[in-house]
PDB file of C-alpha atoms and ligand atoms in Angstrom:
ATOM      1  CA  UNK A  15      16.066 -19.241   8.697  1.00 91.00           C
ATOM      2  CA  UNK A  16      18.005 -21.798   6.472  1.00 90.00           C
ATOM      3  CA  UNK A  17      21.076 -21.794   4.983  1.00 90.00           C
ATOM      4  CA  UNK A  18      21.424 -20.668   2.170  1.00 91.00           C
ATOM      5  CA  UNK A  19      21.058 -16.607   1.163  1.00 91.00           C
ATOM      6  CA  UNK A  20      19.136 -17.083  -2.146  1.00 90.00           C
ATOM      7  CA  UNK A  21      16.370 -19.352  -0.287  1.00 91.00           C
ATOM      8  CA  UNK A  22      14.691 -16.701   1.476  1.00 90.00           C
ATOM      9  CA  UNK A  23      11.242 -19.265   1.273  1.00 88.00           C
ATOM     10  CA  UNK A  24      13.450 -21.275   3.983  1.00 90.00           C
ATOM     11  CA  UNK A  25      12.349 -18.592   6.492  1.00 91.00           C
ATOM     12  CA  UNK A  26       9.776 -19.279   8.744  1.00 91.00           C
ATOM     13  CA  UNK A  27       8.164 -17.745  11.919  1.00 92.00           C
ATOM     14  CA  UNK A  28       7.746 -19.220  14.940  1.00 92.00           C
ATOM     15  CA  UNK A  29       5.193 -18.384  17.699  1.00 92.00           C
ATOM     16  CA  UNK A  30       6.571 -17.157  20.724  1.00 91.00           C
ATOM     17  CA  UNK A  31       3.330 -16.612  23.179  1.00 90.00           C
ATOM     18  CA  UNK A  32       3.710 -18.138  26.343  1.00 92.00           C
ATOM     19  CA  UNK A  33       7.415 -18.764  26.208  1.00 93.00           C
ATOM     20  CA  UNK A  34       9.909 -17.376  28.498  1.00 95.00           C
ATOM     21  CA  UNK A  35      12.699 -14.265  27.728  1.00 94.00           C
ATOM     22  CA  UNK A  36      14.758 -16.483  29.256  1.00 95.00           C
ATOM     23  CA  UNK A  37      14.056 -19.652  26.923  1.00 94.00           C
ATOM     24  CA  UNK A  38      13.715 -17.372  24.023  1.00 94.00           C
ATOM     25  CA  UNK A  39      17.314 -16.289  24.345  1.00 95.00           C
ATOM     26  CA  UNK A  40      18.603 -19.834  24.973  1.00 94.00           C
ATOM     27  CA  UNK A  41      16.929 -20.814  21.568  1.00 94.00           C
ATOM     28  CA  UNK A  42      18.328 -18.061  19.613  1.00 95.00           C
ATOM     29  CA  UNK A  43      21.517 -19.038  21.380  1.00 94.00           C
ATOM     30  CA  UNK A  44      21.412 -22.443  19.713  1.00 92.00           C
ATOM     31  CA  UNK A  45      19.148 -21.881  17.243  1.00 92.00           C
ATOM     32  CA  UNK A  46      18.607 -20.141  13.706  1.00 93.00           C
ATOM     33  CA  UNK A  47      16.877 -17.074  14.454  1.00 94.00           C
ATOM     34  CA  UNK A  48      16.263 -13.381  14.319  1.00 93.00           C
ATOM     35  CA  UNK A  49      14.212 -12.385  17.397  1.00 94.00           C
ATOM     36  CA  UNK A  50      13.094  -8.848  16.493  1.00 94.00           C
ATOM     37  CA  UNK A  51      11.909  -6.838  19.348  1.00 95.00           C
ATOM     38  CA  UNK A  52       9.574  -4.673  17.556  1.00 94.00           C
ATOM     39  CA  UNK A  53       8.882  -0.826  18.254  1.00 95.00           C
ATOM     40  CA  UNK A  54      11.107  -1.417  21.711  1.00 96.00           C
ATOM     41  CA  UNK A  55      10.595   2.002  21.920  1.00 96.00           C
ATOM     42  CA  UNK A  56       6.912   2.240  22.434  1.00 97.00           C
ATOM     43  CA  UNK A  57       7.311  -0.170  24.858  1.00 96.00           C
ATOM     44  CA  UNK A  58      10.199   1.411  27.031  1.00 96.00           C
ATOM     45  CA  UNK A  59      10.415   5.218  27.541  1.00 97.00           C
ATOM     46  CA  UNK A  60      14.161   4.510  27.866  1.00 97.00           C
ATOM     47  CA  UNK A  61      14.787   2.948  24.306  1.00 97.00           C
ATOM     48  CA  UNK A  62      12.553   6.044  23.379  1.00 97.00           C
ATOM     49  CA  UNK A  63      14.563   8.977  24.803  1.00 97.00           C
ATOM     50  CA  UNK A  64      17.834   6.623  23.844  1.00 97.00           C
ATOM     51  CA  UNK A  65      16.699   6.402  20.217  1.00 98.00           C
ATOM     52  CA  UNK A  66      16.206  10.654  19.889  1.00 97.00           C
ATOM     53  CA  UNK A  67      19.409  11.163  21.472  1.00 97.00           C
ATOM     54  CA  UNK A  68      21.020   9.001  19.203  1.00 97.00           C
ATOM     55  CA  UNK A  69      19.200  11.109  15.945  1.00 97.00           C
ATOM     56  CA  UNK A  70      19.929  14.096  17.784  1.00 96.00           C
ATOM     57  CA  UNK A  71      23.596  13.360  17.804  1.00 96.00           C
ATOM     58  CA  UNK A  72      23.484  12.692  13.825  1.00 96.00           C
ATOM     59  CA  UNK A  73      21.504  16.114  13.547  1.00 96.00           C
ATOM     60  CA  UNK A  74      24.245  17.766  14.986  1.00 96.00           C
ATOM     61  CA  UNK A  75      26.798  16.753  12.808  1.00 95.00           C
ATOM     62  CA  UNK A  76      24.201  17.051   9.533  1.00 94.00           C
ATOM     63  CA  UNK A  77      22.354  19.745  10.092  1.00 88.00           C
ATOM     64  CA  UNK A  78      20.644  18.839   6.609  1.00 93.00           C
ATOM     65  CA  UNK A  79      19.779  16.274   7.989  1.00 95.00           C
ATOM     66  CA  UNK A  80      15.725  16.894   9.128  1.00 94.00           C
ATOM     67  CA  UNK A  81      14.078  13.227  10.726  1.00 97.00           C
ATOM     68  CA  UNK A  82      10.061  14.270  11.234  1.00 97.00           C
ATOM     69  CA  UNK A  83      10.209  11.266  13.374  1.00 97.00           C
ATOM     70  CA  UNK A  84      11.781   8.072  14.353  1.00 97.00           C
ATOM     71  CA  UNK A  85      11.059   4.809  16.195  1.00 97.00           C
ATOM     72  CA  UNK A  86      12.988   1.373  16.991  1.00 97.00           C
ATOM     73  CA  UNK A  87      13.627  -2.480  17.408  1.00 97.00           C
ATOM     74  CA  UNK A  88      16.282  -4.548  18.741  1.00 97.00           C
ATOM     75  CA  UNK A  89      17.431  -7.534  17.174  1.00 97.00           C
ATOM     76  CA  UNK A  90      18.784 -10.446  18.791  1.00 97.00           C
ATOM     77  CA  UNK A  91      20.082 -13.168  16.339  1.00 97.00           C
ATOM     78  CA  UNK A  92      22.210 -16.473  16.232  1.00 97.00           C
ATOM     79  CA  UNK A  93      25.517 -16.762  15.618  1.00 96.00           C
ATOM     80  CA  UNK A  94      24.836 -18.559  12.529  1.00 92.00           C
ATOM     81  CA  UNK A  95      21.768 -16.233  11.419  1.00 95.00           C
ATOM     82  CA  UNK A  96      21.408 -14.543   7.924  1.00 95.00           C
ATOM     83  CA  UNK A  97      18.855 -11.950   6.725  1.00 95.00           C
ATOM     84  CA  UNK A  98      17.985 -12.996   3.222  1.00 96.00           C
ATOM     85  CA  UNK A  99      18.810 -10.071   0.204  1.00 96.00           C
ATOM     86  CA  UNK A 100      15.564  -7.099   0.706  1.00 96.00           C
ATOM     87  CA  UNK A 101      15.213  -3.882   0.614  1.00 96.00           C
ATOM     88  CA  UNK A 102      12.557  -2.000   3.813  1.00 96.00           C
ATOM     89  CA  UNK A 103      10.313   0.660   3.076  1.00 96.00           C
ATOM     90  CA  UNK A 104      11.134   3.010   5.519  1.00 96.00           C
ATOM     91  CA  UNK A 105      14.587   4.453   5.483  1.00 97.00           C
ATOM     92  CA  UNK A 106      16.616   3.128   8.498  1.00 96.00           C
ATOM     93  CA  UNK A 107      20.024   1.997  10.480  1.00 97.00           C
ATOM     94  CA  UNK A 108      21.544  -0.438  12.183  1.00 98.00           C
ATOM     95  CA  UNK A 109      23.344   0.308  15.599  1.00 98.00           C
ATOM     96  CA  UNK A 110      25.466  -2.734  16.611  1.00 98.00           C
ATOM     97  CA  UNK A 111      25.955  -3.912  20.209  1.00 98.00           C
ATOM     98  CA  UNK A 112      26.950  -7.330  20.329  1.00 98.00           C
ATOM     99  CA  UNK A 113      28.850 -10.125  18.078  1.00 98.00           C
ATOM    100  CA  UNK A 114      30.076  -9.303  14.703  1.00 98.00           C
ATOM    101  CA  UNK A 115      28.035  -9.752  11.306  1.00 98.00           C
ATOM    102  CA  UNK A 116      28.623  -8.914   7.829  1.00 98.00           C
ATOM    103  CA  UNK A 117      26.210  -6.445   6.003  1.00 98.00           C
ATOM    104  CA  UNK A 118      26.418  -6.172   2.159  1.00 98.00           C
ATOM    105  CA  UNK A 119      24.667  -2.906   0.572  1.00 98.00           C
ATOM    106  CA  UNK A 120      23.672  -2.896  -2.943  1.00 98.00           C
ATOM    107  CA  UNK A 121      22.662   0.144  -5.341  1.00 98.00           C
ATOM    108  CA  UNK A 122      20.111   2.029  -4.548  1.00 97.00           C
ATOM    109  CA  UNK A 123      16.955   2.459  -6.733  1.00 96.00           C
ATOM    110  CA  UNK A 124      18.285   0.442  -9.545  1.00 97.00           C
ATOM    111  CA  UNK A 125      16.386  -1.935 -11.361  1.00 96.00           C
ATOM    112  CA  UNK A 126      18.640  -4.373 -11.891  1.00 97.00           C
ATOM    113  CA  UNK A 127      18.385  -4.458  -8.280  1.00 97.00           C
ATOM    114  CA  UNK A 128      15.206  -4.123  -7.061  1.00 96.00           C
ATOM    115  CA  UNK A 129      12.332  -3.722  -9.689  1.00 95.00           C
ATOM    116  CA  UNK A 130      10.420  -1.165  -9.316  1.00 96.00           C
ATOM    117  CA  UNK A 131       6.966  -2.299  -9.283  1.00 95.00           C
ATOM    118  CA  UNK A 132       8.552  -4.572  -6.227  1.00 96.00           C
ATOM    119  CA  UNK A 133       9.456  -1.720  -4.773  1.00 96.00           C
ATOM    120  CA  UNK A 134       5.496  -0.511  -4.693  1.00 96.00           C
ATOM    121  CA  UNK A 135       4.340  -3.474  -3.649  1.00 95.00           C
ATOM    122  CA  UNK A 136       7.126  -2.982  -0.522  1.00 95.00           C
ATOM    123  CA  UNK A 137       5.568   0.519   0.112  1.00 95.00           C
ATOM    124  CA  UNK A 138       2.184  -0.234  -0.433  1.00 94.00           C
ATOM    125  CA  UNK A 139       2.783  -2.993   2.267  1.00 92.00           C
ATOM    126  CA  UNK A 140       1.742  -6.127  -0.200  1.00 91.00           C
ATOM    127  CA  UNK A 141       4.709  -8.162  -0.054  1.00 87.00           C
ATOM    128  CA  UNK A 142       7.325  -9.439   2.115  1.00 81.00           C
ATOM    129  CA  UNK A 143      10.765  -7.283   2.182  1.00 82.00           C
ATOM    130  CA  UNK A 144      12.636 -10.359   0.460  1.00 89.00           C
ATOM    131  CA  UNK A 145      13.560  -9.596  -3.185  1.00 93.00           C
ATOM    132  CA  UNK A 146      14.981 -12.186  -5.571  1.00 93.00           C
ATOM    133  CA  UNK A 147      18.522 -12.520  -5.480  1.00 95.00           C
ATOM    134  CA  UNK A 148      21.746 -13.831  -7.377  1.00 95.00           C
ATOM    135  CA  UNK A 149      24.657 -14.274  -6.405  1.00 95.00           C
ATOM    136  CA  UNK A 150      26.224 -11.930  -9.093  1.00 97.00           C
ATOM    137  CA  UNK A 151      24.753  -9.009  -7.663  1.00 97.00           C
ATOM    138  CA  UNK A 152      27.529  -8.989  -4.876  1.00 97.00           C
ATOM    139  CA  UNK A 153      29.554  -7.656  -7.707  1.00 97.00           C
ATOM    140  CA  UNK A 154      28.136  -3.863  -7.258  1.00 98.00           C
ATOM    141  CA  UNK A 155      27.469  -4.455  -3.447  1.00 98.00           C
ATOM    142  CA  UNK A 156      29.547  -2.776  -0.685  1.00 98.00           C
ATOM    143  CA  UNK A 157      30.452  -4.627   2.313  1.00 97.00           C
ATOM    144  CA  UNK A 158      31.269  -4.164   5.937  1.00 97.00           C
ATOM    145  CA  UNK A 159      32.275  -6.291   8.958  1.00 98.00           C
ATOM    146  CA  UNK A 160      30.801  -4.758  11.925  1.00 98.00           C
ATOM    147  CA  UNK A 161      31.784  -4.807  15.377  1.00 98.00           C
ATOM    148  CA  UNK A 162      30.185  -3.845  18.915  1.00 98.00           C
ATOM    149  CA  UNK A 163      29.654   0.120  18.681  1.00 97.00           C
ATOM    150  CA  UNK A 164      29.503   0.532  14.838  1.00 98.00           C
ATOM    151  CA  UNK A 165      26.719   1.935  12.461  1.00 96.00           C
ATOM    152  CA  UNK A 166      26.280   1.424   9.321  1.00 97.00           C
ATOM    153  CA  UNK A 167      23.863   3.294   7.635  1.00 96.00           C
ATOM    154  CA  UNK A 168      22.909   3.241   3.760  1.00 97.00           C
ATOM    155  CA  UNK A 169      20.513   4.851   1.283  1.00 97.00           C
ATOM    156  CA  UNK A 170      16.611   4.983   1.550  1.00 98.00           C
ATOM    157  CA  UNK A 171      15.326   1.537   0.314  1.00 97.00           C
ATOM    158  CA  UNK A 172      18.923   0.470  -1.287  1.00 98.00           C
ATOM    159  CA  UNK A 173      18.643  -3.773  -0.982  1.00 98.00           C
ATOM    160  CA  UNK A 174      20.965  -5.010   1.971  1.00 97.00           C
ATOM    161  CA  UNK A 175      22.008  -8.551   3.664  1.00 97.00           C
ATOM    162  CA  UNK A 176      23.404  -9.575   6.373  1.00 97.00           C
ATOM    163  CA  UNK A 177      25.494 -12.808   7.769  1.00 97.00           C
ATOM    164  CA  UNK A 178      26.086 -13.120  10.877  1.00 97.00           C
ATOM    165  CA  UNK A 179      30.146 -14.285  11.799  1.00 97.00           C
ATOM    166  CA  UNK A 180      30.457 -14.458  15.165  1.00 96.00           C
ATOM    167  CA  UNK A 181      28.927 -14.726  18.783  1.00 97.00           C
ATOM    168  CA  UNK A 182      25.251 -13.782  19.820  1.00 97.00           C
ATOM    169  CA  UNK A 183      24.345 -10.837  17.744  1.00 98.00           C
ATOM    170  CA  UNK A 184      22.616  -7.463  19.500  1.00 98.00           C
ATOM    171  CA  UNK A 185      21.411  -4.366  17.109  1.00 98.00           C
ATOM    172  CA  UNK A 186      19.836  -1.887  17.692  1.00 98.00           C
ATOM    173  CA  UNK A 187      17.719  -0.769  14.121  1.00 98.00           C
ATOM    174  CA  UNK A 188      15.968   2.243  13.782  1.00 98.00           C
ATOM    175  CA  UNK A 189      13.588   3.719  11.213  1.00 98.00           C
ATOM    176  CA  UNK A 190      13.092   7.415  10.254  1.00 98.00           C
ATOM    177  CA  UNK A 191      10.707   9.658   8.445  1.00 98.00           C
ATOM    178  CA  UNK A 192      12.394  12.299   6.520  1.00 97.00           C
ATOM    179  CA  UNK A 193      10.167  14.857   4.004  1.00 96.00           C
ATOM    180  CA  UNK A 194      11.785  13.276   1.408  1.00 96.00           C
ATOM    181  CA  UNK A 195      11.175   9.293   2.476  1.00 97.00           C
ATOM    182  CA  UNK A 196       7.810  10.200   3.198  1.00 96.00           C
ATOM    183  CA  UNK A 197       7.221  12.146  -0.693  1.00 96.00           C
ATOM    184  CA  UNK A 198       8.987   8.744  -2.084  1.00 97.00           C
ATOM    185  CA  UNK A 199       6.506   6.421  -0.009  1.00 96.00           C
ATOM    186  CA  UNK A 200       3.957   8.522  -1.540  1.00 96.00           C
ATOM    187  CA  UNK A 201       4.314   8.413  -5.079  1.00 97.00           C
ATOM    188  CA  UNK A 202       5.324   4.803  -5.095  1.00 97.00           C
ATOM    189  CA  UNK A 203       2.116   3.727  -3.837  1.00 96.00           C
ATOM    190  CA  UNK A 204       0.483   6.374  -6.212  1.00 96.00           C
ATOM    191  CA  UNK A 205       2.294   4.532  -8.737  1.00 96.00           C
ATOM    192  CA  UNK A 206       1.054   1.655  -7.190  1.00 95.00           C
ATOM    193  CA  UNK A 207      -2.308   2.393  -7.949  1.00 93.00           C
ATOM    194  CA  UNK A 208      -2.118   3.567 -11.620  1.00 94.00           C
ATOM    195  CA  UNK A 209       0.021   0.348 -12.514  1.00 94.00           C
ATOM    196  CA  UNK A 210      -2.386  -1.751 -11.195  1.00 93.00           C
ATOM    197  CA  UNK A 211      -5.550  -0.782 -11.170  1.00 90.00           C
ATOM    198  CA  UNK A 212      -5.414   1.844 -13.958  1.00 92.00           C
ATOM    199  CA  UNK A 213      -3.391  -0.409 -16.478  1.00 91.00           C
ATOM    200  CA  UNK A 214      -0.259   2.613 -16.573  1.00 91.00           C
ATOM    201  CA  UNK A 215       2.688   1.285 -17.972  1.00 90.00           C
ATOM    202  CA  UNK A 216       5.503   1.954 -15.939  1.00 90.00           C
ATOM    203  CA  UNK A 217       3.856   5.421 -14.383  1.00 93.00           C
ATOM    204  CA  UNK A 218       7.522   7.513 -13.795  1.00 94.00           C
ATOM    205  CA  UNK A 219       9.157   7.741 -10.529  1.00 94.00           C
ATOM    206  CA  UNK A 220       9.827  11.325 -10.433  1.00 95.00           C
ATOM    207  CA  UNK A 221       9.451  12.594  -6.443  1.00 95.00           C
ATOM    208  CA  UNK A 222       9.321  16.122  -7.146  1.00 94.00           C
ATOM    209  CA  UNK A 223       7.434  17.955  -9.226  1.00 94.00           C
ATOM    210  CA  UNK A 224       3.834  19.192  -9.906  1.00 93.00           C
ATOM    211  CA  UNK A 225       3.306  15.746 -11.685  1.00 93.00           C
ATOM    212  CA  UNK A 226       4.145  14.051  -8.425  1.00 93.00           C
ATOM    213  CA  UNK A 227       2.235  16.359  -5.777  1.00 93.00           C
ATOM    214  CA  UNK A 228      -0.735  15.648  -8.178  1.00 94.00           C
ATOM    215  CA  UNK A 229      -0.381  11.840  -8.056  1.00 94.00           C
ATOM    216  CA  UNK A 230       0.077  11.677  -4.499  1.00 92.00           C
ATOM    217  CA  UNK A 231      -2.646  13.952  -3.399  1.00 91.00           C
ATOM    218  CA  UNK A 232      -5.192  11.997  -6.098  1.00 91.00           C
ATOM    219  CA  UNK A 233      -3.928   8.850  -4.681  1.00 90.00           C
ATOM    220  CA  UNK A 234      -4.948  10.255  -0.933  1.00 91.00           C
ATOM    221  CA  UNK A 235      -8.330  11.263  -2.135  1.00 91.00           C
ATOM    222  CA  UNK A 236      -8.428   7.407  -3.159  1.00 88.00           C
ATOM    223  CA  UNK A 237      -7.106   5.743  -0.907  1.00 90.00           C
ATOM    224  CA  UNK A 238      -9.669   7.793   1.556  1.00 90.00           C
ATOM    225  CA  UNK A 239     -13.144   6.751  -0.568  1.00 90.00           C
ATOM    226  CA  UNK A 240     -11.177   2.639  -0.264  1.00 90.00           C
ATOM    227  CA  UNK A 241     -10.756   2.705  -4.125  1.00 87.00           C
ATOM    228  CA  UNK A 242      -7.776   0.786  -3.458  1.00 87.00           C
ATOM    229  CA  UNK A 243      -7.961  -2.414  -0.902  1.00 86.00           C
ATOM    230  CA  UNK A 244      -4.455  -3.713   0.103  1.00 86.00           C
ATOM    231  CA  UNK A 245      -4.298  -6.787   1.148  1.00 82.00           C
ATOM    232  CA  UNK A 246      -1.859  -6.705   3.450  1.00 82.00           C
ATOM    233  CA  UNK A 247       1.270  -9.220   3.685  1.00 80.00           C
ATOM    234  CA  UNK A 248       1.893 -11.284   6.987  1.00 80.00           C
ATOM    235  CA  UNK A 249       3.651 -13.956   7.770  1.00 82.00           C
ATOM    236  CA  UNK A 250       2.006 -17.134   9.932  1.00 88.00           C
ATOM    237  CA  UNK A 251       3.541 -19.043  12.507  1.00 90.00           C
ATOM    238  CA  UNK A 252       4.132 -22.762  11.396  1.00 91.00           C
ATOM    239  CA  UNK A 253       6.767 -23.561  14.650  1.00 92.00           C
ATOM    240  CA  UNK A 254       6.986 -23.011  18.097  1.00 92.00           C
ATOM    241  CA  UNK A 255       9.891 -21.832  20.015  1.00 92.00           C
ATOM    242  CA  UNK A 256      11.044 -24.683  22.252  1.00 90.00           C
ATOM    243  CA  UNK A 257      14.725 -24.616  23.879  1.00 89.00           C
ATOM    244  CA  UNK A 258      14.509 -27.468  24.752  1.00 90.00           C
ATOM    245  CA  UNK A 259      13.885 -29.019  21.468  1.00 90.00           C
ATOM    246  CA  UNK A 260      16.923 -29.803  18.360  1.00 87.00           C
ATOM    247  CA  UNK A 261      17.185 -26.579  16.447  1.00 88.00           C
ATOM    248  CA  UNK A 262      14.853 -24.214  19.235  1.00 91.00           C
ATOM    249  CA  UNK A 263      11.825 -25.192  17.250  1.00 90.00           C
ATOM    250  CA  UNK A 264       8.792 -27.796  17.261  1.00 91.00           C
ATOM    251  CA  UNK A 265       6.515 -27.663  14.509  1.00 91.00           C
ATOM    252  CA  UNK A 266       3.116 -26.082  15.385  1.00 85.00           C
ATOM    253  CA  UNK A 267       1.051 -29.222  15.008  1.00 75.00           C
ATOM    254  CA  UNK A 268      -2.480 -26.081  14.630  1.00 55.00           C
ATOM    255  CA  UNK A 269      -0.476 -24.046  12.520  1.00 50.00           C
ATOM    256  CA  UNK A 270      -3.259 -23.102  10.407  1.00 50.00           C
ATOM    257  CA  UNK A 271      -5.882 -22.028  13.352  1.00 45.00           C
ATOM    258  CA  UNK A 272      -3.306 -19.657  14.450  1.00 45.00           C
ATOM    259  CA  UNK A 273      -4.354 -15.933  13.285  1.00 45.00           C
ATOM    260  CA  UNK A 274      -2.231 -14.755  10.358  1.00 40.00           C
TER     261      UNK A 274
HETATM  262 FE1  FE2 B 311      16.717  -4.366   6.463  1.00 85.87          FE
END
C-alpha cells in the first residue's frame, strides 16, 4: 500500500505463487504490506476449533448474542502498513497478537459515511471494500491503540481504518453470521436489484418487516432464474513478491496474462 490514507488506488496486489513463507515474511518485514491469510480456518482444524472457542467465550458473556456461524484469517502486516477507510460486508473482529496499530471506527449506517447504494454494491460483492474518504470524517470516528491480546470489535458494516505504529503486526480477524447480518445482507442486495435494474429511487432500508421478507424472498426467486448477473470485483496482481528486491516487490513484467 502507499502512504497516504485517502489514496486507497495506491494499493496494489502482488502475486505470491511460488514464493517462500519464509521470504514472504521477510518482505512484509521490510516491506508495505498486508499478507492476509484467508479462511486460515478451513485450512487448519486448529484455527477452526480456536476460532469457536473464542465465539463461544463471547456467547457466554452475551447470551443475546446468537453467531449461525463463523470463519477466519490472519493478518500479517508491516510496521508501516495502513488499511485504507472501508467498511466489509460481513460483520466481524479483530483479535490482536502482535505489534501495536491504531484502528479508527466511524458511524455506523450513516450516509454521510458510507452511501448507501455503496453499501449494496459491498454486499452484492461489486466493488472493492474501499469507500471515499476525508479527512474530516475523523471528527465522529472513535479510536483505539491496540496492543498484543486486545479486541476491538465494532458495529455490522460501520467504516473502519487502521495504521499500523509499531513492530510486525499479527491479527487474528474473524467474520460472523448472525440472523440479523444475514436479513441486512439480504435486503441490501434486494435493494440492489430494484435500484438498479428496476430504476427505484432510493428503495428503503428497513430490515424487518413484511415489506422486507417480501423483497428478499422476490430477490431469491431472482437471483435463482440469473435475472441479476454480478459481475464480481477482484483485484489483479501487477507485482511480485521478491525479498530480495527494494520495497519486497518487482513489477510483474505479464501482469495482464495473470487470471484476475
Ligand atoms: Fe475491515
Amino acid at each position: 500500500m502507499g502512504n497516504d490514507a485517502s489514496r486507497p488506488e495506491e494499493n496494489r496486489l502482488a502475486a505470491t505463487e511460488g514464493v517462500s513463507g519464509a521470504e514472504l515474511l521477510e518482505a512484509v518485514r521490510h516491506g508495505r504490506f498486508w499478507l492476509n491469510l484467508t479462511r486460515i480456518d478451513l485450512a487448519d482444524a486448529r484455527y477452526r476449533e480456536l476460532i469457536e472457542a473464542l465465539y463461544g467465550q463471547l456467547i457466554e458473556v452475551a447470551p443475546h448474542f446468537r453467531p449461525k456461524s463463523c470463519q477466519g484469517s490472519v493478518l500479517i502486516s508491516s510496521p508501516q502498513a495502513l488499511v485504507y477507510y472501508h467498511a466489509d460486508a460481513p460483520a466481524n473482529m479483530l483479535w490482536h497478537i502482535r505489534g501495536r496499530k491504531r484502528i479508527w471506527i466511524y458511524p455506523a449506517l450513516d450516509e454521510r459515511y458510507l452511501q448507501r447504494d455503496l453499501l449494496e454494491d459491498i454486499f452484492a460483492g461489486v466493488r472493492h471494500e474501499y469507500l471515499p474518504y476525508h479527512q474530516s470524517y475523523d471528527q465522529a470516528a472513535v479510536c483505539y491503540d491496540v496492543a498484543p491480546g486486545q479486541w476491538v470489535a465494532w458495529p455490522h458494516n460501520a467504516p473502519h481504518r487502521v495504521t499500523n505504529l509499531e513492530g510486525l503486526n499479527i491479527s487474528l480477524a474473524t467474520e460472523h453470521f448472525t440472523a440479523a447480518t444475514l436479513r441486512r445482507q439480504r435486503v441490501y442486495v434486494a435493494n440492489r436489484f430494484l435500484r438498479t435494474r428496476l430504476g427505484w429511487k432510493h428503495p428503503s432500508p428497513r430490515e424487518t418487516g413484511a415489506v422486507a421478507m417480501l423483497k428478499s424472498v422476490a430477490y431469491r426467486c431472482v437471483a435463482r432464474l440469473g435475472l441479476d448477473p454480478l459481475q464480481y470485483k477482484r483485484y489483479a496482481p501487477v507485482l511480485r513478491i521478491n525479498a530480495q528486491a527494494p520495497g519486497g516487490v518487482t513489477a510483474l513484467a505479464d501482469a495482464k496474462s495473470l487470471p484476475a
